[in-house]
Amino acid sequence: MNNIQFTFNKEKALNAILYIAQNLIRRDFHKIFKTLYFSDREYLARYGTTITGDCYIAMEAGPVPSKVYDIFKIVRGDSYMKDDSLNEYFSVQDWMFIEPRKGADLRKMSPNEINVIDECVQKFGELSYDEIKEKSHDVAWRSTARDYPISIENIAREGGVHEDELEYIKQTLQVEKMYN
């Protein structure tokens, strides 16, 4: 059966970024990437899907959400892509710090998504760069070649999802794709 792939939800991801940034002391790319990773992993384990739908890449410093990183580079101005509408959400200061320009629209996220993000901010938000890097270098990351996508199946397993639950997630996605 095919690997699990979710659809990236840009609006939800932007609001998750804003919400995380509002609740962190250090709002750098690395801390936001790792908080998103742990939030998506935990949400996947509990609810069978992720919050953002992003694809995580196994980069040197740990898992990096591919589409979110693209968004950060667009706002920072070093991407070949352009999207001026992203500037209304946040700016990038000193090459790697996110400065929110508005609050997160919590109507764009479910209460369960907000709760999982809150838990991950609480658990990982005060960790140093090295501490959160070490925690994100989990089996899912270690079993993936550098600069390649980490499989959702491995992220799910790392979060505690069992094989029968993975099979259910795959079947649910197949049914959804048939009707979309």
Tab-separated table of C-alpha atoms in Angstrom:
chain	number	residue	atom	x	y	z
A	1	MET	CA	0.000	0.000	0.000
A	2	ASN	CA	1.158	3.580	-0.650
A	3	ASN	CA	2.866	5.680	1.984
A	4	ILE	CA	0.693	8.004	4.008
A	5	GLN	CA	0.631	11.581	2.715
A	6	PHE	CA	-1.458	14.386	4.095
A	7	THR	CA	-2.447	17.567	2.295
A	8	PHE	CA	-0.669	20.692	3.490
A	9	ASN	CA	-3.076	23.191	5.039
A	10	LYS	CA	-1.420	26.590	4.570
A	11	GLU	CA	-4.001	28.559	6.531
A	12	LYS	CA	-3.847	26.190	9.487
A	13	ALA	CA	-0.041	26.085	9.364
A	14	LEU	CA	0.211	29.889	9.362
A	15	ASN	CA	-2.078	30.138	12.366
A	16	ALA	CA	-0.208	27.345	14.160
A	17	ILE	CA	3.055	29.243	13.536
A	18	LEU	CA	1.529	32.421	14.972
A	19	TYR	CA	0.097	30.567	17.947
A	20	ILE	CA	3.401	28.846	18.717
A	21	ALA	CA	5.344	32.106	18.270
A	22	GLN	CA	2.966	33.885	20.663
A	23	ASN	CA	3.718	31.265	23.304
A	24	LEU	CA	7.490	30.882	22.972
A	25	ILE	CA	10.183	33.030	24.476
A	26	ARG	CA	12.712	32.149	21.745
A	27	ARG	CA	10.939	32.356	18.372
A	28	ASP	CA	13.649	31.131	16.037
A	29	PHE	CA	13.131	28.844	13.046
A	30	HIS	CA	14.584	25.841	14.874
A	31	LYS	CA	12.335	26.119	17.945
A	32	ILE	CA	9.210	26.666	15.840
A	33	PHE	CA	10.098	23.785	13.481
A	34	LYS	CA	10.628	21.386	16.373
A	35	THR	CA	7.482	22.505	18.210
A	36	LEU	CA	5.494	21.937	15.011
A	37	TYR	CA	7.110	18.508	14.583
A	38	PHE	CA	6.279	17.384	18.103
A	39	SER	CA	2.746	18.838	17.792
A	40	ASP	CA	2.119	17.070	14.470
A	41	ARG	CA	3.593	13.820	15.829
A	42	GLU	CA	1.448	13.910	18.971
A	43	TYR	CA	-1.689	14.885	17.041
A	44	LEU	CA	-1.050	12.042	14.593
A	45	ALA	CA	-0.722	9.578	17.464
A	46	ARG	CA	-3.987	10.733	19.049
A	47	TYR	CA	-6.192	11.551	16.075
A	48	GLY	CA	-4.759	9.819	13.003
A	49	THR	CA	-3.802	12.973	11.117
A	50	THR	CA	-1.489	15.940	11.530
A	51	ILE	CA	-2.254	19.567	12.275
A	52	THR	CA	-0.363	21.112	9.353
A	53	GLY	CA	-0.244	18.318	6.772
A	54	ASP	CA	3.391	19.267	6.148
A	55	CYS	CA	6.119	16.881	5.025
A	56	TYR	CA	9.094	16.730	7.401
A	57	ILE	CA	12.609	16.578	5.964
A	58	ALA	CA	15.443	14.928	7.914
A	59	MET	CA	17.888	17.818	8.036
A	60	GLU	CA	21.083	18.014	10.069
A	61	ALA	CA	19.474	19.806	13.032
A	62	GLY	CA	16.422	17.496	13.019
A	63	PRO	CA	13.027	17.322	11.305
A	64	VAL	CA	12.099	20.433	9.301
A	65	PRO	CA	8.582	21.069	7.949
A	66	SER	CA	9.193	21.527	4.229
A	67	LYS	CA	6.334	23.880	3.318
A	68	VAL	CA	6.697	25.942	6.503
A	69	TYR	CA	10.416	26.350	5.788
A	70	ASP	CA	9.505	27.530	2.275
A	71	ILE	CA	7.113	30.074	3.816
A	72	PHE	CA	9.829	31.326	6.193
A	73	LYS	CA	12.280	31.728	3.305
A	74	ILE	CA	9.682	33.615	1.245
A	75	VAL	CA	9.071	36.045	4.111
A	76	ARG	CA	12.821	36.330	4.750
A	77	GLY	CA	13.320	37.157	1.063
A	78	ASP	CA	15.713	34.389	0.028
A	79	SER	CA	13.321	32.190	-1.922
A	80	TYR	CA	12.719	32.038	-5.638
A	81	MET	CA	9.003	31.969	-4.791
A	82	LYS	CA	7.042	35.121	-4.010
A	83	ASP	CA	3.925	35.597	-1.902
A	84	ASP	CA	3.502	39.091	-0.482
A	85	SER	CA	0.372	38.028	1.422
A	86	LEU	CA	2.587	36.110	3.874
A	87	ASN	CA	4.066	39.377	5.184
A	88	GLU	CA	0.795	40.163	6.957
A	89	TYR	CA	1.364	37.197	9.291
A	90	PHE	CA	4.930	37.712	10.497
A	91	SER	CA	8.346	39.051	9.652
A	92	VAL	CA	11.778	37.452	9.955
A	93	GLN	CA	14.309	39.337	12.057
A	94	ASP	CA	18.066	38.696	12.104
A	95	TRP	CA	17.736	35.906	9.518
A	96	MET	CA	16.014	33.387	11.842
A	97	PHE	CA	13.637	34.942	14.368
A	98	ILE	CA	9.891	35.076	13.724
A	99	GLU	CA	8.121	38.258	14.760
A	100	PRO	CA	4.304	37.880	14.614
A	101	ARG	CA	2.454	40.777	13.010
A	102	LYS	CA	-0.922	39.601	14.267
A	103	GLY	CA	-2.431	37.058	16.592
A	104	ALA	CA	-3.369	33.556	15.545
A	105	ASP	CA	-6.947	33.080	14.377
A	106	LEU	CA	-7.901	30.281	16.743
A	107	ARG	CA	-11.083	29.647	14.757
A	108	LYS	CA	-8.836	28.079	12.106
A	109	MET	CA	-7.755	25.331	14.534
A	110	SER	CA	-9.756	22.854	16.554
A	111	PRO	CA	-9.671	22.855	20.360
A	112	ASN	CA	-7.819	19.517	20.186
A	113	GLU	CA	-5.153	21.004	17.901
A	114	ILE	CA	-4.705	23.971	20.227
A	115	ASN	CA	-4.457	21.669	23.258
A	116	VAL	CA	-1.765	19.523	21.612
A	117	ILE	CA	0.228	22.619	20.615
A	118	ASP	CA	-0.101	23.961	24.174
A	119	GLU	CA	1.199	20.662	25.566
A	120	CYS	CA	4.185	20.679	23.196
A	121	VAL	CA	5.025	24.323	23.920
A	122	GLN	CA	4.876	23.491	27.624
A	123	LYS	CA	7.020	20.364	27.236
A	124	PHE	CA	9.601	21.619	24.731
A	125	GLY	CA	9.341	25.423	24.741
A	126	GLU	CA	12.002	26.116	27.350
A	127	LEU	CA	14.522	23.547	26.111
A	128	SER	CA	17.815	24.804	24.735
A	129	TYR	CA	18.748	24.425	21.080
A	130	ASP	CA	20.832	21.332	21.853
A	131	GLU	CA	18.196	19.744	24.105
A	132	ILE	CA	15.359	20.040	21.595
A	133	LYS	CA	17.681	18.989	18.758
A	134	GLU	CA	18.569	15.827	20.683
A	135	LYS	CA	14.916	15.013	21.392
A	136	SER	CA	13.977	15.503	17.735
A	137	HIS	CA	16.737	13.128	16.630
A	138	ASP	CA	14.345	10.256	17.239
A	139	VAL	CA	14.130	6.908	15.435
A	140	ALA	CA	12.019	8.430	12.633
A	141	TRP	CA	14.737	11.025	11.969
A	142	ARG	CA	17.651	8.592	12.411
A	143	SER	CA	16.124	6.072	9.994
A	144	THR	CA	15.903	8.649	7.183
A	145	ALA	CA	18.738	9.737	4.900
A	146	ARG	CA	19.722	13.388	5.372
A	147	ASP	CA	17.655	15.834	3.348
A	148	TYR	CA	14.984	13.250	2.505
A	149	PRO	CA	11.356	13.152	3.680
A	150	ILE	CA	10.657	11.339	6.933
A	151	SER	CA	7.816	8.911	6.363
A	152	ILE	CA	4.571	9.631	8.159
A	153	GLU	CA	4.532	5.965	9.142
A	154	ASN	CA	7.835	6.372	11.017
A	155	ILE	CA	6.680	9.592	12.659
A	156	ALA	CA	3.478	7.818	13.719
A	157	ARG	CA	5.399	4.840	15.119
A	158	GLU	CA	7.636	7.239	17.042
A	159	GLY	CA	4.480	8.753	18.496
A	160	GLY	CA	3.245	5.333	19.616
A	161	VAL	CA	0.873	4.414	16.772
A	162	HIS	CA	0.526	0.655	16.229
A	163	GLU	CA	0.533	-1.091	12.838
A	164	ASP	CA	-3.231	-1.752	12.849
A	165	GLU	CA	-3.850	1.945	13.506
A	166	LEU	CA	-1.529	2.865	10.635
A	167	GLU	CA	-3.499	0.581	8.355
A	168	TYR	CA	-6.723	2.314	9.427
A	169	ILE	CA	-5.199	5.748	8.679
A	170	LYS	CA	-4.141	4.563	5.200
A	171	GLN	CA	-7.593	3.170	4.447
A	172	THR	CA	-9.298	6.346	5.655
A	173	LEU	CA	-7.076	8.466	3.396
A	174	GLN	CA	-7.855	6.225	0.410
A	175	VAL	CA	-11.581	6.683	0.977
A	176	GLU	CA	-11.174	10.453	1.350
A	177	LYS	CA	-9.202	10.661	-1.910
A	178	MET	CA	-11.969	8.775	-3.723
A	179	TYR	CA	-14.467	11.486	-2.774
A	180	ASN	CA	-12.251	14.537	-3.253
